[in-house]
Amino acid sequence: RAHRPGQLTTPPADMASPILRFINAHHVLNTMLILAYPAWFRAWARVTFPDSLDALELWEKQCGISCAVILLVRGLRSESLDQFVSTVFFYCKAVGAPLAYFADPLDPNGPGGRCVAVYLALLLILHLFVGHPTHDWLPSKIVALTPRSFEDDVMSDKESEESAKASGKWKKVEWLVLFYANHDARSSHVAPTFAKISREYATDGLRFAKLDVARWPATARRMNIDVEAIGRDAVVPTIMLISGGETRLRLPEVYDDGTRVKFPVQRMRRVDIVNGFGLEERHAKTRPKDQDAKKRD
């Protein structure tokens, strides 16, 4: 079922298994491409070039050890399991290209390079037509925003707040908003973490929301989010704590011109989000009081 902006994303809780979120086209097809080398390319080389297996095995050992060391280092720096799996896919696919070539090297006296040509073609098709999963089905207490609902619900002006206070009907509401892009890998990585945090910390006074900046770039520009920045300068995804129409905190932080603050390094692990926005304290202040506490009051 398609998810519509303005609705809470609250699918059945039995779909929340960490394993299920990796069963999708992106993860399954990437796994199949990585396994294509030992299952097909190497088996083909064993039959076609039996005399060259020693050289191929040497390359396999060198590439395998290098890949394992890199993944060990990158794994320690990963912000989430989703990011680590994505890193594994990237380096394993990168290693697969030279190994596919050495399984069928170019030969001046005859055909060659067939394996690597097929491998690169499959890699290109996968890159162009299979995007990162959006994780919209994950159980959460996140409101999907449009520019209109963002203005009406989140960026309430101070005048309406002051008039509501005067009438005695005002209740302070803080919004933790994830600005993401469906095509962006890091947005896909942080989505499960943000969904889980929303289930644990959302209250009437602390609400969670998300807005697709690729779909609505004008709103991103208004919030000083450069959707075109890439690499270490990328600021998508961004999480902001908004209250009374003003941004109180944001991760990652940016300068006035919108460029990302690089030092100290700002990460989006669960601990960074919870501690950086003080969610424990905010949740304790805004959660409903139990009956015993009400009696004591």
PDB file of C-alpha atoms in Angstrom:
ATOM      1  CA  ARG A   1       0.000   0.000   0.000  1.00  0.00           C
ATOM      2  CA  ALA A   2       1.351   3.402  -0.978  1.00  0.00           C
ATOM      3  CA  HIS A   3       2.241   5.767   1.843  1.00  0.00           C
ATOM      4  CA  ARG A   4       0.647   9.210   1.666  1.00  0.00           C
ATOM      5  CA  PRO A   5       2.160  12.379   3.163  1.00  0.00           C
ATOM      6  CA  GLY A   6       0.534  13.445   6.401  1.00  0.00           C
ATOM      7  CA  GLN A   7      -0.056   9.907   7.624  1.00  0.00           C
ATOM      8  CA  LEU A   8       1.716   8.117  10.434  1.00  0.00           C
ATOM      9  CA  THR A   9       3.790   5.218   9.164  1.00  0.00           C
ATOM     10  CA  THR A  10       2.511   2.515  11.500  1.00  0.00           C
ATOM     11  CA  PRO A  11       2.496  -0.887   9.771  1.00  0.00           C
ATOM     12  CA  PRO A  12       2.011  -4.060  11.840  1.00  0.00           C
ATOM     13  CA  ALA A  13       4.664  -4.545  14.512  1.00  0.00           C
ATOM     14  CA  ASP A  14       5.418  -8.085  13.317  1.00  0.00           C
ATOM     15  CA  MET A  15       7.080  -6.592  10.228  1.00  0.00           C
ATOM     16  CA  ALA A  16       9.713  -4.827  12.315  1.00  0.00           C
ATOM     17  CA  SER A  17      12.290  -7.634  12.193  1.00  0.00           C
ATOM     18  CA  PRO A  18      15.777  -6.309  11.411  1.00  0.00           C
ATOM     19  CA  ILE A  19      16.222  -9.169   8.936  1.00  0.00           C
ATOM     20  CA  LEU A  20      13.096  -8.369   6.918  1.00  0.00           C
ATOM     21  CA  ARG A  21      14.326  -4.920   5.957  1.00  0.00           C
ATOM     22  CA  PHE A  22      17.167  -6.536   4.012  1.00  0.00           C
ATOM     23  CA  ILE A  23      14.805  -8.669   1.941  1.00  0.00           C
ATOM     24  CA  ASN A  24      14.203  -6.326  -0.987  1.00  0.00           C
ATOM     25  CA  ALA A  25      15.289  -5.913  -4.599  1.00  0.00           C
ATOM     26  CA  HIS A  26      18.334  -3.808  -3.737  1.00  0.00           C
ATOM     27  CA  HIS A  27      19.861  -6.230  -1.240  1.00  0.00           C
ATOM     28  CA  VAL A  28      18.856  -9.442  -3.008  1.00  0.00           C
ATOM     29  CA  LEU A  29      20.150  -8.404  -6.449  1.00  0.00           C
ATOM     30  CA  ASN A  30      23.399  -6.995  -5.032  1.00  0.00           C
ATOM     31  CA  THR A  31      23.974 -10.282  -3.208  1.00  0.00           C
ATOM     32  CA  MET A  32      23.299 -12.239  -6.395  1.00  0.00           C
ATOM     33  CA  LEU A  33      25.778 -10.104  -8.351  1.00  0.00           C
ATOM     34  CA  ILE A  34      28.498 -10.636  -5.745  1.00  0.00           C
ATOM     35  CA  LEU A  35      27.858 -14.394  -5.709  1.00  0.00           C
ATOM     36  CA  ALA A  36      27.966 -14.479  -9.517  1.00  0.00           C
ATOM     37  CA  TYR A  37      31.768 -14.544  -9.412  1.00  0.00           C
ATOM     38  CA  PRO A  38      32.258 -17.770  -7.406  1.00  0.00           C
ATOM     39  CA  ALA A  39      29.088 -19.376  -8.774  1.00  0.00           C
ATOM     40  CA  TRP A  40      29.579 -18.631 -12.471  1.00  0.00           C
ATOM     41  CA  PHE A  41      32.677 -16.654 -13.522  1.00  0.00           C
ATOM     42  CA  ARG A  42      35.168 -18.751 -11.559  1.00  0.00           C
ATOM     43  CA  ALA A  43      33.450 -22.005 -12.495  1.00  0.00           C
ATOM     44  CA  TRP A  44      33.627 -20.959 -16.117  1.00  0.00           C
ATOM     45  CA  ALA A  45      37.335 -20.104 -15.799  1.00  0.00           C
ATOM     46  CA  ARG A  46      38.027 -23.475 -14.165  1.00  0.00           C
ATOM     47  CA  VAL A  47      36.690 -25.241 -17.265  1.00  0.00           C
ATOM     48  CA  THR A  48      37.992 -22.823 -19.915  1.00  0.00           C
ATOM     49  CA  PHE A  49      41.451 -21.959 -18.523  1.00  0.00           C
ATOM     50  CA  PRO A  50      42.483 -24.814 -16.191  1.00  0.00           C
ATOM     51  CA  ASP A  51      46.179 -23.939 -16.591  1.00  0.00           C
ATOM     52  CA  SER A  52      45.676 -20.380 -15.338  1.00  0.00           C
ATOM     53  CA  LEU A  53      43.994 -21.207 -12.040  1.00  0.00           C
ATOM     54  CA  ASP A  54      47.157 -20.661  -9.971  1.00  0.00           C
ATOM     55  CA  ALA A  55      47.456 -17.033 -11.118  1.00  0.00           C
ATOM     56  CA  LEU A  56      43.734 -16.500 -10.575  1.00  0.00           C
ATOM     57  CA  GLU A  57      43.898 -17.896  -7.040  1.00  0.00           C
ATOM     58  CA  LEU A  58      46.784 -15.541  -6.250  1.00  0.00           C
ATOM     59  CA  TRP A  59      44.685 -12.564  -7.324  1.00  0.00           C
ATOM     60  CA  GLU A  60      41.755 -13.877  -5.307  1.00  0.00           C
ATOM     61  CA  LYS A  61      43.877 -14.035  -2.157  1.00  0.00           C
ATOM     62  CA  GLN A  62      45.284 -10.544  -2.649  1.00  0.00           C
ATOM     63  CA  CYS A  63      41.905  -8.978  -3.407  1.00  0.00           C
ATOM     64  CA  GLY A  64      40.188 -10.918  -0.629  1.00  0.00           C
ATOM     65  CA  ILE A  65      42.689  -9.883   2.050  1.00  0.00           C
ATOM     66  CA  SER A  66      42.626  -6.230   0.948  1.00  0.00           C
ATOM     67  CA  CYS A  67      38.826  -6.202   0.938  1.00  0.00           C
ATOM     68  CA  ALA A  68      38.646  -7.832   4.391  1.00  0.00           C
ATOM     69  CA  VAL A  69      41.026  -5.252   5.915  1.00  0.00           C
ATOM     70  CA  ILE A  70      39.102  -2.343   4.404  1.00  0.00           C
ATOM     71  CA  LEU A  71      35.768  -3.723   5.593  1.00  0.00           C
ATOM     72  CA  LEU A  72      37.141  -4.232   9.099  1.00  0.00           C
ATOM     73  CA  VAL A  73      38.210  -0.592   9.296  1.00  0.00           C
ATOM     74  CA  ARG A  74      35.044   0.740   7.693  1.00  0.00           C
ATOM     75  CA  GLY A  75      32.900  -1.506   9.847  1.00  0.00           C
ATOM     76  CA  LEU A  76      34.246   0.096  13.010  1.00  0.00           C
ATOM     77  CA  ARG A  77      33.262   3.501  11.623  1.00  0.00           C
ATOM     78  CA  SER A  78      29.826   2.537  10.319  1.00  0.00           C
ATOM     79  CA  GLU A  79      26.880   4.461  11.739  1.00  0.00           C
ATOM     80  CA  SER A  80      24.435   1.562  11.402  1.00  0.00           C
ATOM     81  CA  LEU A  81      24.077  -2.018  10.215  1.00  0.00           C
ATOM     82  CA  ASP A  82      22.466  -0.723   7.023  1.00  0.00           C
ATOM     83  CA  GLN A  83      25.499   1.429   6.240  1.00  0.00           C
ATOM     84  CA  PHE A  84      27.878  -1.461   6.897  1.00  0.00           C
ATOM     85  CA  VAL A  85      25.923  -3.775   4.567  1.00  0.00           C
ATOM     86  CA  SER A  86      26.029  -1.068   1.892  1.00  0.00           C
ATOM     87  CA  THR A  87      29.797  -0.780   2.385  1.00  0.00           C
ATOM     88  CA  VAL A  88      30.190  -4.548   2.016  1.00  0.00           C
ATOM     89  CA  PHE A  89      28.260  -4.429  -1.250  1.00  0.00           C
ATOM     90  CA  PHE A  90      30.382  -1.591  -2.605  1.00  0.00           C
ATOM     91  CA  TYR A  91      33.794  -3.128  -1.941  1.00  0.00           C
ATOM     92  CA  CYS A  92      32.790  -6.665  -2.872  1.00  0.00           C
ATOM     93  CA  LYS A  93      31.454  -5.418  -6.211  1.00  0.00           C
ATOM     94  CA  ALA A  94      34.611  -3.373  -6.720  1.00  0.00           C
ATOM     95  CA  VAL A  95      36.772  -6.467  -6.099  1.00  0.00           C
ATOM     96  CA  GLY A  96      34.587  -8.518  -8.439  1.00  0.00           C
ATOM     97  CA  ALA A  97      35.532  -6.438 -11.491  1.00  0.00           C
ATOM     98  CA  PRO A  98      39.298  -7.254 -11.596  1.00  0.00           C
ATOM     99  CA  LEU A  99      38.631 -10.861 -10.625  1.00  0.00           C
ATOM    100  CA  ALA A 100      36.129 -11.213 -13.470  1.00  0.00           C
ATOM    101  CA  TYR A 101      38.809  -9.870 -15.838  1.00  0.00           C
ATOM    102  CA  PHE A 102      41.483 -12.293 -14.651  1.00  0.00           C
ATOM    103  CA  ALA A 103      38.997 -15.144 -14.976  1.00  0.00           C
ATOM    104  CA  ASP A 104      38.900 -14.369 -18.725  1.00  0.00           C
ATOM    105  CA  PRO A 105      41.789 -12.003 -19.559  1.00  0.00           C
ATOM    106  CA  LEU A 106      42.072 -10.246 -22.896  1.00  0.00           C
ATOM    107  CA  ASP A 107      44.040 -12.314 -25.391  1.00  0.00           C
ATOM    108  CA  PRO A 108      45.736 -10.668 -28.437  1.00  0.00           C
ATOM    109  CA  ASN A 109      45.376 -13.944 -30.330  1.00  0.00           C
ATOM    110  CA  GLY A 110      41.724 -14.566 -29.521  1.00  0.00           C
ATOM    111  CA  PRO A 111      38.641 -13.526 -27.580  1.00  0.00           C
ATOM    112  CA  GLY A 112      38.869 -12.395 -24.000  1.00  0.00           C
ATOM    113  CA  GLY A 113      37.378 -10.015 -21.505  1.00  0.00           C
ATOM    114  CA  ARG A 114      33.955 -11.597 -21.840  1.00  0.00           C
ATOM    115  CA  CYS A 115      33.455 -12.145 -18.104  1.00  0.00           C
ATOM    116  CA  VAL A 116      34.332  -8.598 -17.120  1.00  0.00           C
ATOM    117  CA  ALA A 117      32.141  -7.194 -19.916  1.00  0.00           C
ATOM    118  CA  VAL A 118      29.138  -9.141 -18.637  1.00  0.00           C
ATOM    119  CA  TYR A 119      29.952  -8.226 -15.028  1.00  0.00           C
ATOM    120  CA  LEU A 120      30.220  -4.491 -15.776  1.00  0.00           C
ATOM    121  CA  ALA A 121      26.997  -4.574 -17.787  1.00  0.00           C
ATOM    122  CA  LEU A 122      25.155  -6.182 -14.881  1.00  0.00           C
ATOM    123  CA  LEU A 123      26.707  -3.669 -12.483  1.00  0.00           C
ATOM    124  CA  LEU A 124      25.519  -0.747 -14.651  1.00  0.00           C
ATOM    125  CA  ILE A 125      21.987  -2.115 -14.924  1.00  0.00           C
ATOM    126  CA  LEU A 126      21.834  -2.613 -11.169  1.00  0.00           C
ATOM    127  CA  HIS A 127      23.054   0.925 -10.522  1.00  0.00           C
ATOM    128  CA  LEU A 128      20.621   2.544 -12.961  1.00  0.00           C
ATOM    129  CA  PHE A 129      17.435   0.632 -12.226  1.00  0.00           C
ATOM    130  CA  VAL A 130      17.600  -0.632  -8.626  1.00  0.00           C
ATOM    131  CA  GLY A 131      17.607   2.109  -6.009  1.00  0.00           C
ATOM    132  CA  HIS A 132      18.128   2.003  -2.285  1.00  0.00           C
ATOM    133  CA  PRO A 133      15.157   0.843  -0.173  1.00  0.00           C
ATOM    134  CA  THR A 134      13.023   3.590   1.368  1.00  0.00           C
ATOM    135  CA  HIS A 135      11.952   1.642   4.503  1.00  0.00           C
ATOM    136  CA  ASP A 136       8.564   3.404   4.538  1.00  0.00           C
ATOM    137  CA  TRP A 137       6.964   0.174   5.766  1.00  0.00           C
ATOM    138  CA  LEU A 138       8.904   0.150   9.035  1.00  0.00           C
ATOM    139  CA  PRO A 139       6.713   0.715  12.121  1.00  0.00           C
ATOM    140  CA  SER A 140       7.194   4.249  13.394  1.00  0.00           C
ATOM    141  CA  LYS A 141       5.509   7.326  14.795  1.00  0.00           C
ATOM    142  CA  ILE A 142       6.736   9.561  11.989  1.00  0.00           C
ATOM    143  CA  VAL A 143       4.480  11.980  10.104  1.00  0.00           C
ATOM    144  CA  ALA A 144       5.296  12.317   6.394  1.00  0.00           C
ATOM    145  CA  LEU A 145       5.185  16.026   5.579  1.00  0.00           C
ATOM    146  CA  THR A 146       4.435  18.099   2.506  1.00  0.00           C
ATOM    147  CA  PRO A 147       5.497  21.763   2.219  1.00  0.00           C
ATOM    148  CA  ARG A 148       1.965  22.771   3.230  1.00  0.00           C
ATOM    149  CA  SER A 149       1.800  20.569   6.311  1.00  0.00           C
ATOM    150  CA  PHE A 150       5.368  21.555   7.182  1.00  0.00           C
ATOM    151  CA  GLU A 151       4.306  25.198   7.283  1.00  0.00           C
ATOM    152  CA  ASP A 152       0.997  24.599   9.067  1.00  0.00           C
ATOM    153  CA  ASP A 153       2.059  21.993  11.623  1.00  0.00           C
ATOM    154  CA  VAL A 154       5.772  22.484  12.225  1.00  0.00           C
ATOM    155  CA  MET A 155       6.727  26.071  11.357  1.00  0.00           C
ATOM    156  CA  SER A 156       3.932  27.711  13.363  1.00  0.00           C
ATOM    157  CA  ASP A 157       4.568  31.426  13.751  1.00  0.00           C
ATOM    158  CA  LYS A 158       5.151  33.107  17.063  1.00  0.00           C
ATOM    159  CA  GLU A 159       2.016  35.253  16.874  1.00  0.00           C
ATOM    160  CA  SER A 160      -0.312  32.248  16.813  1.00  0.00           C
ATOM    161  CA  GLU A 161       1.695  30.729  19.661  1.00  0.00           C
ATOM    162  CA  GLU A 162       1.369  33.873  21.773  1.00  0.00           C
ATOM    163  CA  SER A 163      -2.353  34.179  21.100  1.00  0.00           C
ATOM    164  CA  ALA A 164      -2.877  30.529  22.023  1.00  0.00           C
ATOM    165  CA  LYS A 165      -0.930  31.064  25.223  1.00  0.00           C
ATOM    166  CA  ALA A 166      -3.167  33.988  26.114  1.00  0.00           C
ATOM    167  CA  SER A 167      -6.269  31.840  25.700  1.00  0.00           C
ATOM    168  CA  GLY A 168      -4.770  29.125  27.870  1.00  0.00           C
ATOM    169  CA  LYS A 169      -4.992  26.481  25.140  1.00  0.00           C
ATOM    170  CA  TRP A 170      -1.369  26.430  24.048  1.00  0.00           C
ATOM    171  CA  LYS A 171       0.787  23.400  24.604  1.00  0.00           C
ATOM    172  CA  LYS A 172       4.448  23.440  23.626  1.00  0.00           C
ATOM    173  CA  VAL A 173       5.265  20.990  20.847  1.00  0.00           C
ATOM    174  CA  GLU A 174       8.735  20.200  19.574  1.00  0.00           C
ATOM    175  CA  TRP A 175       9.309  18.528  16.228  1.00  0.00           C
ATOM    176  CA  LEU A 176      12.242  16.326  15.283  1.00  0.00           C
ATOM    177  CA  VAL A 177      12.242  16.409  11.486  1.00  0.00           C
ATOM    178  CA  LEU A 178      14.301  14.219   9.161  1.00  0.00           C
ATOM    179  CA  PHE A 179      15.044  15.891   5.825  1.00  0.00           C
ATOM    180  CA  TYR A 180      15.906  13.055   3.455  1.00  0.00           C
ATOM    181  CA  ALA A 181      16.014  12.029  -0.214  1.00  0.00           C
ATOM    182  CA  ASN A 182      14.749   8.689  -1.490  1.00  0.00           C
ATOM    183  CA  HIS A 183      17.650   8.299  -3.927  1.00  0.00           C
ATOM    184  CA  ASP A 184      20.276   9.013  -1.270  1.00  0.00           C
ATOM    185  CA  ALA A 185      22.120   6.073   0.295  1.00  0.00           C
ATOM    186  CA  ARG A 186      22.745   7.749   3.671  1.00  0.00           C
ATOM    187  CA  SER A 187      19.053   8.635   3.948  1.00  0.00           C
ATOM    188  CA  SER A 188      18.260   4.964   3.475  1.00  0.00           C
ATOM    189  CA  HIS A 189      20.817   4.045   6.138  1.00  0.00           C
ATOM    190  CA  VAL A 190      19.479   6.412   8.800  1.00  0.00           C
ATOM    191  CA  ALA A 191      15.769   5.683   8.156  1.00  0.00           C
ATOM    192  CA  PRO A 192      15.553   2.505  10.313  1.00  0.00           C
ATOM    193  CA  THR A 193      17.366   4.230  13.191  1.00  0.00           C
ATOM    194  CA  PHE A 194      15.079   7.261  13.016  1.00  0.00           C
ATOM    195  CA  ALA A 195      11.980   5.029  12.860  1.00  0.00           C
ATOM    196  CA  LYS A 196      13.049   3.087  15.944  1.00  0.00           C
ATOM    197  CA  ILE A 197      13.858   6.259  17.878  1.00  0.00           C
ATOM    198  CA  SER A 198      10.415   7.667  17.037  1.00  0.00           C
ATOM    199  CA  ARG A 199       8.724   4.595  18.511  1.00  0.00           C
ATOM    200  CA  GLU A 200      10.691   4.980  21.722  1.00  0.00           C
ATOM    201  CA  TYR A 201      10.602   8.740  22.298  1.00  0.00           C
ATOM    202  CA  ALA A 202       7.536  10.214  20.550  1.00  0.00           C
ATOM    203  CA  THR A 203       5.001  11.930  22.834  1.00  0.00           C
ATOM    204  CA  ASP A 204       2.312  14.577  22.382  1.00  0.00           C
ATOM    205  CA  GLY A 205       4.939  17.206  23.101  1.00  0.00           C
ATOM    206  CA  LEU A 206       7.774  15.617  21.091  1.00  0.00           C
ATOM    207  CA  ARG A 207       6.734  14.636  17.596  1.00  0.00           C
ATOM    208  CA  PHE A 208       8.656  13.083  14.731  1.00  0.00           C
ATOM    209  CA  ALA A 209       8.318  13.883  11.043  1.00  0.00           C
ATOM    210  CA  LYS A 210      10.136  13.577   7.730  1.00  0.00           C
ATOM    211  CA  LEU A 211      10.208  15.556   4.485  1.00  0.00           C
ATOM    212  CA  ASP A 212      11.592  14.510   1.094  1.00  0.00           C
ATOM    213  CA  VAL A 213      13.924  17.323   0.007  1.00  0.00           C
ATOM    214  CA  ALA A 214      14.457  15.766  -3.429  1.00  0.00           C
ATOM    215  CA  ARG A 215      10.739  16.133  -4.084  1.00  0.00           C
ATOM    216  CA  TRP A 216      10.453  19.577  -2.501  1.00  0.00           C
ATOM    217  CA  PRO A 217      13.844  21.333  -2.892  1.00  0.00           C
ATOM    218  CA  ALA A 218      12.355  24.791  -2.238  1.00  0.00           C
ATOM    219  CA  THR A 219      11.628  23.792   1.352  1.00  0.00           C
ATOM    220  CA  ALA A 220      15.172  22.453   1.633  1.00  0.00           C
ATOM    221  CA  ARG A 221      16.623  25.782   0.478  1.00  0.00           C
ATOM    222  CA  ARG A 222      14.486  27.631   3.003  1.00  0.00           C
ATOM    223  CA  MET A 223      15.917  25.451   5.773  1.00  0.00           C
ATOM    224  CA  ASN A 224      19.476  26.046   4.499  1.00  0.00           C
ATOM    225  CA  ILE A 225      19.916  22.494   3.184  1.00  0.00           C
ATOM    226  CA  ASP A 226      22.034  22.219   0.038  1.00  0.00           C
ATOM    227  CA  VAL A 227      20.580  19.233  -1.822  1.00  0.00           C
ATOM    228  CA  GLU A 228      23.323  19.405  -4.472  1.00  0.00           C
ATOM    229  CA  ALA A 229      26.284  19.006  -2.109  1.00  0.00           C
ATOM    230  CA  ILE A 230      28.016  15.633  -2.417  1.00  0.00           C
ATOM    231  CA  GLY A 231      30.768  13.659  -0.699  1.00  0.00           C
ATOM    232  CA  ARG A 232      32.024  15.047   2.594  1.00  0.00           C
ATOM    233  CA  ASP A 233      30.083  18.271   1.979  1.00  0.00           C
ATOM    234  CA  ALA A 234      26.721  16.485   1.748  1.00  0.00           C
ATOM    235  CA  VAL A 235      24.107  17.641   4.259  1.00  0.00           C
ATOM    236  CA  VAL A 236      21.378  15.184   3.251  1.00  0.00           C
ATOM    237  CA  PRO A 237      20.063  13.675   5.433  1.00  0.00           C
ATOM    238  CA  THR A 238      19.650  16.415   8.022  1.00  0.00           C
ATOM    239  CA  ILE A 239      17.761  16.183  11.312  1.00  0.00           C
ATOM    240  CA  MET A 240      16.388  19.355  12.921  1.00  0.00           C
ATOM    241  CA  LEU A 241      14.708  20.052  16.231  1.00  0.00           C
ATOM    242  CA  ILE A 242      12.101  22.739  15.544  1.00  0.00           C
ATOM    243  CA  SER A 243       9.986  24.559  18.107  1.00  0.00           C
ATOM    244  CA  GLY A 244       7.917  27.711  17.792  1.00  0.00           C
ATOM    245  CA  GLY A 245       8.818  28.067  14.134  1.00  0.00           C
ATOM    246  CA  GLU A 246      12.560  28.181  14.843  1.00  0.00           C
ATOM    247  CA  THR A 247      15.344  25.639  14.449  1.00  0.00           C
ATOM    248  CA  ARG A 248      16.806  24.899  17.866  1.00  0.00           C
ATOM    249  CA  LEU A 249      19.294  22.172  16.961  1.00  0.00           C
ATOM    250  CA  ARG A 250      20.421  20.447  13.781  1.00  0.00           C
ATOM    251  CA  LEU A 251      22.578  17.534  12.729  1.00  0.00           C
ATOM    252  CA  PRO A 252      24.849  17.972  10.866  1.00  0.00           C
ATOM    253  CA  GLU A 253      25.586  21.580  11.694  1.00  0.00           C
ATOM    254  CA  VAL A 254      26.233  24.017   8.851  1.00  0.00           C
ATOM    255  CA  TYR A 255      27.750  27.457   8.415  1.00  0.00           C
ATOM    256  CA  ASP A 256      25.654  30.461   7.371  1.00  0.00           C
ATOM    257  CA  ASP A 257      26.390  29.744   3.697  1.00  0.00           C
ATOM    258  CA  GLY A 258      25.033  26.194   4.025  1.00  0.00           C
ATOM    259  CA  THR A 259      28.366  24.330   3.910  1.00  0.00           C
ATOM    260  CA  ARG A 260      28.783  21.493   6.347  1.00  0.00           C
ATOM    261  CA  VAL A 261      30.846  21.836   9.515  1.00  0.00           C
ATOM    262  CA  LYS A 262      33.486  19.113   9.103  1.00  0.00           C
ATOM    263  CA  PHE A 263      35.232  19.304  12.488  1.00  0.00           C
ATOM    264  CA  PRO A 264      34.408  17.800  14.823  1.00  0.00           C
ATOM    265  CA  VAL A 265      33.092  14.867  12.797  1.00  0.00           C
ATOM    266  CA  GLN A 266      29.290  14.651  13.061  1.00  0.00           C
ATOM    267  CA  ARG A 267      27.713  11.225  12.741  1.00  0.00           C
ATOM    268  CA  MET A 268      24.154   9.898  12.763  1.00  0.00           C
ATOM    269  CA  ARG A 269      24.364   6.855  14.959  1.00  0.00           C
ATOM    270  CA  ARG A 270      21.555   6.199  17.374  1.00  0.00           C
ATOM    271  CA  VAL A 271      23.631   7.489  20.288  1.00  0.00           C
ATOM    272  CA  ASP A 272      24.483  10.676  18.372  1.00  0.00           C
ATOM    273  CA  ILE A 273      20.818  11.455  17.688  1.00  0.00           C
ATOM    274  CA  VAL A 274      19.563  10.602  21.180  1.00  0.00           C
ATOM    275  CA  ASN A 275      22.314  12.475  23.017  1.00  0.00           C
ATOM    276  CA  GLY A 276      22.699  15.311  20.521  1.00  0.00           C
ATOM    277  CA  PHE A 277      19.026  16.293  20.746  1.00  0.00           C
ATOM    278  CA  GLY A 278      18.611  15.407  24.423  1.00  0.00           C
ATOM    279  CA  LEU A 279      15.773  12.994  23.683  1.00  0.00           C
ATOM    280  CA  GLU A 280      15.933  11.274  27.056  1.00  0.00           C
ATOM    281  CA  GLU A 281      15.321  14.550  28.882  1.00  0.00           C
ATOM    282  CA  ARG A 282      12.725  15.795  26.402  1.00  0.00           C
ATOM    283  CA  HIS A 283      10.841  12.512  26.543  1.00  0.00           C
ATOM    284  CA  ALA A 284      10.836  12.538  30.341  1.00  0.00           C
ATOM    285  CA  LYS A 285       9.381  16.077  30.375  1.00  0.00           C
ATOM    286  CA  THR A 286       6.673  15.461  27.785  1.00  0.00           C
ATOM    287  CA  ARG A 287       5.509  11.891  28.395  1.00  0.00           C
ATOM    288  CA  PRO A 288       2.121  11.404  30.110  1.00  0.00           C
ATOM    289  CA  LYS A 289       2.210  10.945  33.841  1.00  0.00           C
ATOM    290  CA  ASP A 290       1.053   7.614  35.195  1.00  0.00           C
ATOM    291  CA  GLN A 291      -1.891   7.369  37.552  1.00  0.00           C
ATOM    292  CA  ASP A 292       0.223   7.133  40.700  1.00  0.00           C
ATOM    293  CA  ALA A 293       2.141  10.246  39.743  1.00  0.00           C
ATOM    294  CA  LYS A 294      -1.097  12.103  39.080  1.00  0.00           C
ATOM    295  CA  LYS A 295      -2.408  11.144  42.522  1.00  0.00           C
ATOM    296  CA  ARG A 296       0.785  12.347  44.181  1.00  0.00           C
ATOM    297  CA  ASP A 297       0.428  15.687  42.366  1.00  0.00           C
TER     298      ASP A 297
END
